[in-house]
PDB file of C-alpha atoms and ligand atoms in Angstrom:
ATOM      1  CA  UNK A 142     121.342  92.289 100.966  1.00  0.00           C
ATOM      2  CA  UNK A 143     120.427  95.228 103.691  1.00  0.00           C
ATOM      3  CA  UNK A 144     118.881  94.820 106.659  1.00  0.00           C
ATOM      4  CA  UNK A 145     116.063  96.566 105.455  1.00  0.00           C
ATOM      5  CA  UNK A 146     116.039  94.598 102.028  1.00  0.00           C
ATOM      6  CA  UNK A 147     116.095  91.476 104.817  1.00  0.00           C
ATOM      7  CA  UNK A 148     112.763  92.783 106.656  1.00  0.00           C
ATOM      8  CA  UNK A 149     111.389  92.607 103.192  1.00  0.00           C
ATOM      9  CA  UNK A 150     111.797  88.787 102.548  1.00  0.00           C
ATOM     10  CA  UNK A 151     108.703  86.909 104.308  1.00  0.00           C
ATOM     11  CA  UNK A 152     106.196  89.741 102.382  1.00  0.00           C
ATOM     12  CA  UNK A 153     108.041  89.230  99.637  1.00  0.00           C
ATOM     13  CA  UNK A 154     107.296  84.796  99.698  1.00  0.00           C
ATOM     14  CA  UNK A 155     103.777  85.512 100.838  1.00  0.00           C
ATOM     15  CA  UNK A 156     103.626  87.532  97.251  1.00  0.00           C
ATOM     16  CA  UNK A 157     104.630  84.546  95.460  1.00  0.00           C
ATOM     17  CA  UNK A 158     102.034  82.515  97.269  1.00  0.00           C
ATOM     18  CA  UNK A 159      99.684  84.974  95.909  1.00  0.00           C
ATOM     19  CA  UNK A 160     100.817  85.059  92.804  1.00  0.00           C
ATOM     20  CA  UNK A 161     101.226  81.521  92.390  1.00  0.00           C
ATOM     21  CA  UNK A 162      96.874  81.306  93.777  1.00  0.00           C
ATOM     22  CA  UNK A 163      96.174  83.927  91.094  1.00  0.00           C
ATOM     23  CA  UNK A 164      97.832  81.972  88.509  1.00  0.00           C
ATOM     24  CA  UNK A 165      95.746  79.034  89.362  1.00  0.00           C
ATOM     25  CA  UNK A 166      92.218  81.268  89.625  1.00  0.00           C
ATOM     26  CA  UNK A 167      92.845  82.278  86.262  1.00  0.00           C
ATOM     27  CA  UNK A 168      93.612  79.869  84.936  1.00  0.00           C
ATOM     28  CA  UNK A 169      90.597  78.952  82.633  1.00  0.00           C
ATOM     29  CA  UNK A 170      91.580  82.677  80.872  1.00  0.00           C
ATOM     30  CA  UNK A 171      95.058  82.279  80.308  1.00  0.00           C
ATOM     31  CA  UNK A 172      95.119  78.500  79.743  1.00  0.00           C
ATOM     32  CA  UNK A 173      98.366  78.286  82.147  1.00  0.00           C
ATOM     33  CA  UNK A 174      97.830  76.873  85.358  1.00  0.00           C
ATOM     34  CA  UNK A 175     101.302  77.678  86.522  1.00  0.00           C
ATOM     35  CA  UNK A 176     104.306  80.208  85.544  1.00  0.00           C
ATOM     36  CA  UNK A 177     107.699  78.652  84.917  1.00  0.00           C
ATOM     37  CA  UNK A 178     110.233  77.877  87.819  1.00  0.00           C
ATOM     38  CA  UNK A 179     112.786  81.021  86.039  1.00  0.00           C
ATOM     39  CA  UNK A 180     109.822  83.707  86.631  1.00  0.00           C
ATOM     40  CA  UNK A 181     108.672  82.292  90.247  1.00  0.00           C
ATOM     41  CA  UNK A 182     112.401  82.779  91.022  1.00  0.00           C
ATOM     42  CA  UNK A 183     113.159  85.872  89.239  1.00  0.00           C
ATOM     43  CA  UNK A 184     110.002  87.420  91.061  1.00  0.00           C
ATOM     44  CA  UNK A 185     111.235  85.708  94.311  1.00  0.00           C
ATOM     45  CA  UNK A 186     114.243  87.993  93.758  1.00  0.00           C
ATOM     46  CA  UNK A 187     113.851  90.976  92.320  1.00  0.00           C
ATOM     47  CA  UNK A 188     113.021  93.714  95.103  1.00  0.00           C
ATOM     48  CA  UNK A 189     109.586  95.071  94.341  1.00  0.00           C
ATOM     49  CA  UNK A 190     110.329  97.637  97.574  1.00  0.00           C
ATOM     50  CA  UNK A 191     112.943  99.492  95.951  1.00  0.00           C
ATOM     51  CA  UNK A 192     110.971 100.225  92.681  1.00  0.00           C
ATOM     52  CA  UNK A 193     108.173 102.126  94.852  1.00  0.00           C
ATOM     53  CA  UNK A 194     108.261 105.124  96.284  1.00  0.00           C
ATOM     54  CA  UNK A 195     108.835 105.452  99.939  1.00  0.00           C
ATOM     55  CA  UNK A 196     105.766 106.462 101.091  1.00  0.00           C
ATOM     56  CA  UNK A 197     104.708 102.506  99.496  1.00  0.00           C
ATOM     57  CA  UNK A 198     107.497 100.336 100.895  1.00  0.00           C
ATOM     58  CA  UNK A 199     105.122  98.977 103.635  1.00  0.00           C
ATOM     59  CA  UNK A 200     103.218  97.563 100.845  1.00  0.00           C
ATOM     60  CA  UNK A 201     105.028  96.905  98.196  1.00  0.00           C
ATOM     61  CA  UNK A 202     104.467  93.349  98.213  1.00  0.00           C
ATOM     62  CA  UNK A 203     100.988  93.484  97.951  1.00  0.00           C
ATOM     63  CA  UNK A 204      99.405  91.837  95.038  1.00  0.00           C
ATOM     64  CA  UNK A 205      98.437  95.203  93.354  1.00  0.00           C
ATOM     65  CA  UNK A 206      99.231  97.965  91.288  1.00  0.00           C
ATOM     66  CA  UNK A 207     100.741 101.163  93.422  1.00  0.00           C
ATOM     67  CA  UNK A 208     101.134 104.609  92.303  1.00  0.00           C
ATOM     68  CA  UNK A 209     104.600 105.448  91.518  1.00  0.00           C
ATOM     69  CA  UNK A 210     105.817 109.163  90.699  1.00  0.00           C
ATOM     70  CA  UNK A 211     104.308 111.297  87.435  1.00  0.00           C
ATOM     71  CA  UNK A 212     100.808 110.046  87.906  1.00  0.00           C
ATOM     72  CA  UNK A 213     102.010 106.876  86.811  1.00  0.00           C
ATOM     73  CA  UNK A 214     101.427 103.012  88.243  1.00  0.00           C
ATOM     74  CA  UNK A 215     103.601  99.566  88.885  1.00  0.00           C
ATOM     75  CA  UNK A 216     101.247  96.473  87.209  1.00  0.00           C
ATOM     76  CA  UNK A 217     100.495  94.091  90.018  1.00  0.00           C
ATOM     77  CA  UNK A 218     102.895  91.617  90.650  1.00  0.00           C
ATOM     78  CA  UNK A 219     100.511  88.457  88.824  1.00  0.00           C
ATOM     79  CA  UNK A 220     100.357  91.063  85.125  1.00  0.00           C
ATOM     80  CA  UNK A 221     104.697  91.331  85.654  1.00  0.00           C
ATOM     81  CA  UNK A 222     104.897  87.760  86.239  1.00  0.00           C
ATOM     82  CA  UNK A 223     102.448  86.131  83.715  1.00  0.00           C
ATOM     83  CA  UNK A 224     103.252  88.478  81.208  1.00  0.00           C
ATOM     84  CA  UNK A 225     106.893  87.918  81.612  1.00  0.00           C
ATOM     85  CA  UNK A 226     105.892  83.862  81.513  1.00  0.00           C
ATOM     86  CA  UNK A 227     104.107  84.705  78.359  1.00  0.00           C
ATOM     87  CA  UNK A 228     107.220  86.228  77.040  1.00  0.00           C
ATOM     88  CA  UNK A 229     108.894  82.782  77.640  1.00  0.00           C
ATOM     89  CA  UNK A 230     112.629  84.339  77.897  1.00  0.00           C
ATOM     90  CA  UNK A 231     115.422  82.477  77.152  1.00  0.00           C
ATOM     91  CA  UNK A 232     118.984  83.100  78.602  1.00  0.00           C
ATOM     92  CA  UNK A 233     120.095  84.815  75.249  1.00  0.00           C
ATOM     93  CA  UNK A 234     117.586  86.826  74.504  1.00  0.00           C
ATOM     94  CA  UNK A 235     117.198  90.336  73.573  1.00  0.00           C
ATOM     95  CA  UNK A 236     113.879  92.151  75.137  1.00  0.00           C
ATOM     96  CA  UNK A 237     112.413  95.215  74.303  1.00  0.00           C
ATOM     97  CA  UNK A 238     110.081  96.816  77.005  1.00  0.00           C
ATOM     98  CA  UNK A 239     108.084 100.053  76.258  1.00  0.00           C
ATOM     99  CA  UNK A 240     107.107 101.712  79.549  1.00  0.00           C
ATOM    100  CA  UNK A 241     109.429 101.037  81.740  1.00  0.00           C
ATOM    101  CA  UNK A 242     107.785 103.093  84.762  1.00  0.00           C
ATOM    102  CA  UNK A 243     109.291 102.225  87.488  1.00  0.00           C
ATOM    103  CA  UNK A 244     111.855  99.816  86.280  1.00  0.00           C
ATOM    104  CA  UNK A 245     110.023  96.897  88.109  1.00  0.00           C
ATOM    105  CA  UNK A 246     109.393  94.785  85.053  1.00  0.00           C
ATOM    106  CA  UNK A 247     112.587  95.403  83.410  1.00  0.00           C
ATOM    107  CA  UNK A 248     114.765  94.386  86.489  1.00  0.00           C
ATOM    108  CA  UNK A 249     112.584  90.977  86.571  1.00  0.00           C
ATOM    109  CA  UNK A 250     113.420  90.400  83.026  1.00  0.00           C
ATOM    110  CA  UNK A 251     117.260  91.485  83.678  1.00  0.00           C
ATOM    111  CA  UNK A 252     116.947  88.039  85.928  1.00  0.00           C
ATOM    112  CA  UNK A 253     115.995  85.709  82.731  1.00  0.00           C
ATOM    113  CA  UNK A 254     117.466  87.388  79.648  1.00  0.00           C
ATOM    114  CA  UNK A 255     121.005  88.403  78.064  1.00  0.00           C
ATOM    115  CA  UNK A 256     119.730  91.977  77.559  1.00  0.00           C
ATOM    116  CA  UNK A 257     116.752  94.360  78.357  1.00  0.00           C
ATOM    117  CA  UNK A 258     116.499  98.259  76.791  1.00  0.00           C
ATOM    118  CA  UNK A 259     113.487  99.958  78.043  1.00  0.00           C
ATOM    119  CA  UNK A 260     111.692 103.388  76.699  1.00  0.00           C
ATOM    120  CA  UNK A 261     109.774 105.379  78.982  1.00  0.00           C
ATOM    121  CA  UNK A 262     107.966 108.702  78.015  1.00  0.00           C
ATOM    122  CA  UNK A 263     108.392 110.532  80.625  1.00  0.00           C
ATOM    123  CA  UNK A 264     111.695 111.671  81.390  1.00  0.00           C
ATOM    124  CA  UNK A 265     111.715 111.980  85.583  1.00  0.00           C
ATOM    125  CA  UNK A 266     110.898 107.906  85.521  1.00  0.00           C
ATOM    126  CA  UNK A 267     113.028 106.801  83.337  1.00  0.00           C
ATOM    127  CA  UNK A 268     115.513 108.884  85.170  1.00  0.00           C
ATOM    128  CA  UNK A 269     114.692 107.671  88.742  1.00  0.00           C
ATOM    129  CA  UNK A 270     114.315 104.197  86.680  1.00  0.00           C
ATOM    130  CA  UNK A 271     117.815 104.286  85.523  1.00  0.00           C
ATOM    131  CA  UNK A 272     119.300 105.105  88.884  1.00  0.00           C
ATOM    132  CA  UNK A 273     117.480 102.505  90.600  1.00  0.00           C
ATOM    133  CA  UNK A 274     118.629  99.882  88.297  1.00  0.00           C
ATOM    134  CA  UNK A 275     122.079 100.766  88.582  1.00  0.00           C
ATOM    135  CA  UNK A 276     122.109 100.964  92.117  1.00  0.00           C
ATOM    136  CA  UNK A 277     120.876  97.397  92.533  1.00  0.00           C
ATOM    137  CA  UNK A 278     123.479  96.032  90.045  1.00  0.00           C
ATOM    138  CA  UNK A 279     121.162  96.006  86.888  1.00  0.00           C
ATOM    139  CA  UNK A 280     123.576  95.992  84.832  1.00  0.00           C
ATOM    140  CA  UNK A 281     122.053  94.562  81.513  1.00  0.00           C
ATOM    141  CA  UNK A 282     119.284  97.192  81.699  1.00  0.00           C
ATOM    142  CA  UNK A 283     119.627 100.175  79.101  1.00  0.00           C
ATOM    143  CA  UNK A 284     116.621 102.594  80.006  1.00  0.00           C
ATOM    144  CA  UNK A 285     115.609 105.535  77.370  1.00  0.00           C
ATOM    145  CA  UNK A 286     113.252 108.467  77.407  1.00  0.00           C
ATOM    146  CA  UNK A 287     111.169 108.604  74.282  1.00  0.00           C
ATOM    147  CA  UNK A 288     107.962 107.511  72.797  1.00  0.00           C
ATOM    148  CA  UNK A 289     108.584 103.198  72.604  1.00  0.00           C
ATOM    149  CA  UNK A 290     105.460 103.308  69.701  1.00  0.00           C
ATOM    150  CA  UNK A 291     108.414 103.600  67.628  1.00  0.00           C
ATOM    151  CA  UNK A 292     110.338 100.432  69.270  1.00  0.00           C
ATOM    152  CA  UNK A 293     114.004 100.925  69.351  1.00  0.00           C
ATOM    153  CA  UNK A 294     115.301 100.153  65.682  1.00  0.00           C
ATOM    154  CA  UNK A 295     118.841 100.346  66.560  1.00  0.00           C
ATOM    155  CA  UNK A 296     118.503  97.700  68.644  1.00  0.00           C
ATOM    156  CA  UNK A 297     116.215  96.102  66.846  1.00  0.00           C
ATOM    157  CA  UNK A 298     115.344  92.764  65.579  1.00  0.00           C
ATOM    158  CA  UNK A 299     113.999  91.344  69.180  1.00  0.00           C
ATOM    159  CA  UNK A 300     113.335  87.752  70.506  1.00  0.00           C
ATOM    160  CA  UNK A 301     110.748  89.522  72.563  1.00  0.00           C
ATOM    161  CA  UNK A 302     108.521  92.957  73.238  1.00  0.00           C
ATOM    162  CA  UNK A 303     106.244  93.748  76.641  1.00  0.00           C
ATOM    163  CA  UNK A 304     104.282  96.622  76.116  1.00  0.00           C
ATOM    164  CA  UNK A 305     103.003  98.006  79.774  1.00  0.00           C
ATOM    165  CA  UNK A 306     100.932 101.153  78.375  1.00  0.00           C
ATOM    166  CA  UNK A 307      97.723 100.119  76.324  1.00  0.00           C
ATOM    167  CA  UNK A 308      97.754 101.626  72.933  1.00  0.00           C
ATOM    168  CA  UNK A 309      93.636 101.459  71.268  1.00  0.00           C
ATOM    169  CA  UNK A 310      95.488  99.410  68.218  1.00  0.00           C
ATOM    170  CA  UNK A 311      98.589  97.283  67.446  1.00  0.00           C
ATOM    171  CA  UNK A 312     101.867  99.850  66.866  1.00  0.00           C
ATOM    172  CA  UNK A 313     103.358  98.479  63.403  1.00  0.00           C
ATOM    173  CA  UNK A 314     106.597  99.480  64.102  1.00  0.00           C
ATOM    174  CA  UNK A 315     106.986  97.057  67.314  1.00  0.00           C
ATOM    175  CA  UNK A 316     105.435  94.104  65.342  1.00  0.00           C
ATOM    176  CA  UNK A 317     108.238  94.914  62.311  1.00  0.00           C
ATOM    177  CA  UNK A 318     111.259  94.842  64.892  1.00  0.00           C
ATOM    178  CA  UNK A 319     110.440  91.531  66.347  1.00  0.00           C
ATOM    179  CA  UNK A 320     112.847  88.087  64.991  1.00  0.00           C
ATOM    180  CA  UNK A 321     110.820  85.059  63.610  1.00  0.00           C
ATOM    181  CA  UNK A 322     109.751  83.254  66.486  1.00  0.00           C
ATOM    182  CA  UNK A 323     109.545  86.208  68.961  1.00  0.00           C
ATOM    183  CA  UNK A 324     106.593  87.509  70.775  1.00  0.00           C
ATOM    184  CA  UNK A 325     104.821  90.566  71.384  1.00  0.00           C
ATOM    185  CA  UNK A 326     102.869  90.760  74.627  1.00  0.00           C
ATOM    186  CA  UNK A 327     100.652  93.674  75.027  1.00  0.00           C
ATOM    187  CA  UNK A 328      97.431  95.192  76.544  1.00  0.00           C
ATOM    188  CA  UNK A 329      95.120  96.362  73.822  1.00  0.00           C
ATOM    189  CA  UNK A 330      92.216  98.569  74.135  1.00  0.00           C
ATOM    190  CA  UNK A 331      90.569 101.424  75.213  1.00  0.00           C
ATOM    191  CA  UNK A 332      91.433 104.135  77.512  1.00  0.00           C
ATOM    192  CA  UNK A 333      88.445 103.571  79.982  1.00  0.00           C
ATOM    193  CA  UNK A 334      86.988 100.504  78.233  1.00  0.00           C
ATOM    194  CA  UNK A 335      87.746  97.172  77.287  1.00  0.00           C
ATOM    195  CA  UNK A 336      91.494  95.774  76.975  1.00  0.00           C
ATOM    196  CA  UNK A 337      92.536  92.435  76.670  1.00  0.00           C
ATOM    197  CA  UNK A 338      96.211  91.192  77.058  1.00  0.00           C
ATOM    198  CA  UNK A 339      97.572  89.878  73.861  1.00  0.00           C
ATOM    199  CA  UNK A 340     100.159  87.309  72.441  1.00  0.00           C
ATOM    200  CA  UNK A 341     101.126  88.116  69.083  1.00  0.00           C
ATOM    201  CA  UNK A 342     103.918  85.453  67.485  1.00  0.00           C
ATOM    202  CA  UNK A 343     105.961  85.883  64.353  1.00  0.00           C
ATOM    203  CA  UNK A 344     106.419  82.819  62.608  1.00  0.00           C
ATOM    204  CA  UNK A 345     109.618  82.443  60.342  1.00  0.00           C
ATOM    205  CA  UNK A 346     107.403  83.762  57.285  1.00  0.00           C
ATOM    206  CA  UNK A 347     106.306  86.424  58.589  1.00  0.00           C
ATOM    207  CA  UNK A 348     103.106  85.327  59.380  1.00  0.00           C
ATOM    208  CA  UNK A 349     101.550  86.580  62.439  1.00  0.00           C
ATOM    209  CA  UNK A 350      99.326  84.293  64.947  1.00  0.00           C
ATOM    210  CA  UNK A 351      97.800  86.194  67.990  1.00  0.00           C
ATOM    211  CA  UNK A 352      95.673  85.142  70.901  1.00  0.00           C
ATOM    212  CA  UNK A 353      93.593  87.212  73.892  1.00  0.00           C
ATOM    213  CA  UNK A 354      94.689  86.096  77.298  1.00  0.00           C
ATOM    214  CA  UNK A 355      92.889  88.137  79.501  1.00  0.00           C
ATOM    215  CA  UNK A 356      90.601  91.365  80.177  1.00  0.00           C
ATOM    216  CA  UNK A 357      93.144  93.851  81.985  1.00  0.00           C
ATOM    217  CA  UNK A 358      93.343  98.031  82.724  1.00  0.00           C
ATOM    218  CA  UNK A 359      96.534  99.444  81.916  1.00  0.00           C
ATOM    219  CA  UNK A 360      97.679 103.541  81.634  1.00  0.00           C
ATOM    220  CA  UNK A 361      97.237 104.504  78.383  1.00  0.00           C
ATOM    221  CA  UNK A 362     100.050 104.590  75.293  1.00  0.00           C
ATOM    222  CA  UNK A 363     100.901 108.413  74.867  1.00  0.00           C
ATOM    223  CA  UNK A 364     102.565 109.709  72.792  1.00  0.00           C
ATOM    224  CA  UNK A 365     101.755 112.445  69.687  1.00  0.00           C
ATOM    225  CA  UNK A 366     100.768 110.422  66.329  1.00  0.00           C
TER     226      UNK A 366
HETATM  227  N1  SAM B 442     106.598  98.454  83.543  1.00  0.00           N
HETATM  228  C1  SAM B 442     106.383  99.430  84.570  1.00  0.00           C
HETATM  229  C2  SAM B 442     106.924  99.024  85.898  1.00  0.00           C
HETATM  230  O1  SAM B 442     107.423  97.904  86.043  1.00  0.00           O
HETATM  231  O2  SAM B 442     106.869  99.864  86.806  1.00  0.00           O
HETATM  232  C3  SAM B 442     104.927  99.812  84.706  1.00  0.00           C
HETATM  233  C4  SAM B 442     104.614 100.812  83.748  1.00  0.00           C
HETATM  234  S1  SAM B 442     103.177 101.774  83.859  1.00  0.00           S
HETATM  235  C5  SAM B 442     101.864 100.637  83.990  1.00  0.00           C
HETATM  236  C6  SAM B 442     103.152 102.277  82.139  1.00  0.00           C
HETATM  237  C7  SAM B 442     104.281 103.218  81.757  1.00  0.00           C
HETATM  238  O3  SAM B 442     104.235 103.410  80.353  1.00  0.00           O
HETATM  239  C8  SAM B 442     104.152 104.609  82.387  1.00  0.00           C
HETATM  240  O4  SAM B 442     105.323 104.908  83.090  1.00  0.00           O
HETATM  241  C9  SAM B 442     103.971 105.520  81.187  1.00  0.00           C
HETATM  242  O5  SAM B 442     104.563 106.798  81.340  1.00  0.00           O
HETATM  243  C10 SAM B 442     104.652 104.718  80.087  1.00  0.00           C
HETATM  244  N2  SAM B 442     104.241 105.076  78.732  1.00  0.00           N
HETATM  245  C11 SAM B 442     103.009 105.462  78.283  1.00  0.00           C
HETATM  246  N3  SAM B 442     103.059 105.700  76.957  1.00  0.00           N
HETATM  247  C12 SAM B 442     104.331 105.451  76.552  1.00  0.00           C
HETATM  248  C13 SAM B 442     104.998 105.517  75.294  1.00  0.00           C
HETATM  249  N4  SAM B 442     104.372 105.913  74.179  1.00  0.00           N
HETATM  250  N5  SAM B 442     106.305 105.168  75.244  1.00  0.00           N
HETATM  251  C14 SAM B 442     106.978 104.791  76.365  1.00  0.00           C
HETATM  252  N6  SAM B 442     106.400 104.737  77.589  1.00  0.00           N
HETATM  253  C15 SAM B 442     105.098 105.043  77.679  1.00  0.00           C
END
């Protein structure tokens, strides 16, 4: 760790308090009053500051979304960590993310899971995404550019998919490349209007069980279909 990646430590605890408070104020929408001890620490290590541009680093450990490069955002630090608890990732597991942004998300699931690949649409992020990651050892991160409606069937079946762009309806393709047992976690809904954060679970049938977590605003799923 850098000195400057040292200066970054207290902000970076006081996030986790926050986190940890939101958790517990939202609790009567997401039914969880805490996130698992893996998450805390894989938030506790990750660091948010070097996923933000420079003009942000003085607060990137704010409890917010920031603007990152291409018009685009980082979720706030309580969406990357509940969502990430929602995944429930196991040591082994495979994890799809579409929308990798900044690379945020996908370096806190590096922390918890065997393997991450991650599809961004626009080029220059996943890019910068890619270099950041491998910079700060990320070495179980494979970032793409492409359109992640279509998942990544090569790599496909997965133990788990986080969407972090908000398509109006459910992409087919992402639900068809998940194993029996995995989940699907992704904002649903309008551009400007209503979206709720969704679970959607595979059971070893096929059938699918979903439930609403929680109102949210994401960016929007591109994308030409
Ligand atoms: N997970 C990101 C992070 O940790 O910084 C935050 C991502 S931001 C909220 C949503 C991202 O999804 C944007 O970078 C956007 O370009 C990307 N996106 C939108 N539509 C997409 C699509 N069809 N396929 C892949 N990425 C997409």
């Amino acid at each position: 760790m850098s000195q400057e990646d040292d200066a970054f430590a207290e902000p970076r605890r006081e996030m986790i308090e926050a986190i940890k408070a939101s958790v517990r104020d939202s609790a009567s929408y997401t039914g969880r009053d805490r996130l698992s001890d893996r998450v805390i620490e894989a938030m506790a290590t990750v660091p948010r500051h070097a996923f933000v541009p420079p003009e942000q680093r003085h607060v990137a450990y704010r409890n917010t979304p920031l603007p990152i490069d291409a018009g685009q955002t980082i979720s706030q630090p309580l969406i990357v960590a509940l969502m990430t608890d929602l995944l429930e990732p196991q040591p082994d597991d495979i994890i799809l993310e579409v929308g990798t942004g900044s690379g945020y998300q996908a370096a806190v699931l590096s922390e918890l899971v065997k393997q991450v690949y991650s599809i961004e649409i626009i080029e220059s992020l996943a890019g910068q995404a890619r270099k950041v990651l491998a910079e700060r050892g990320y070495a179980n991160v494979t970032v793409r550019a492409g359109d992640g409606y279509a998942g990544w069937p090569e790599h496909a079946p997965f133990d788990g998919i986080v969407v972090t762009a908000a398509p109006e309806e459910i992409p087919p393709p992402l639900l068809q490349q998940l194993k029996p047992g995995g989940k699907l976690v992704i904002p649903v809904g309008e551009e400007h209007g209503y979206q709720e954060l969704l679970v959607l679970e595979i059971d070893g049938d096929g059938a699918v069980s979903h439930r609403s977590v929680l109102p949210v605003r994401f960016v929007p799923l591109t994308g030409d279909r």
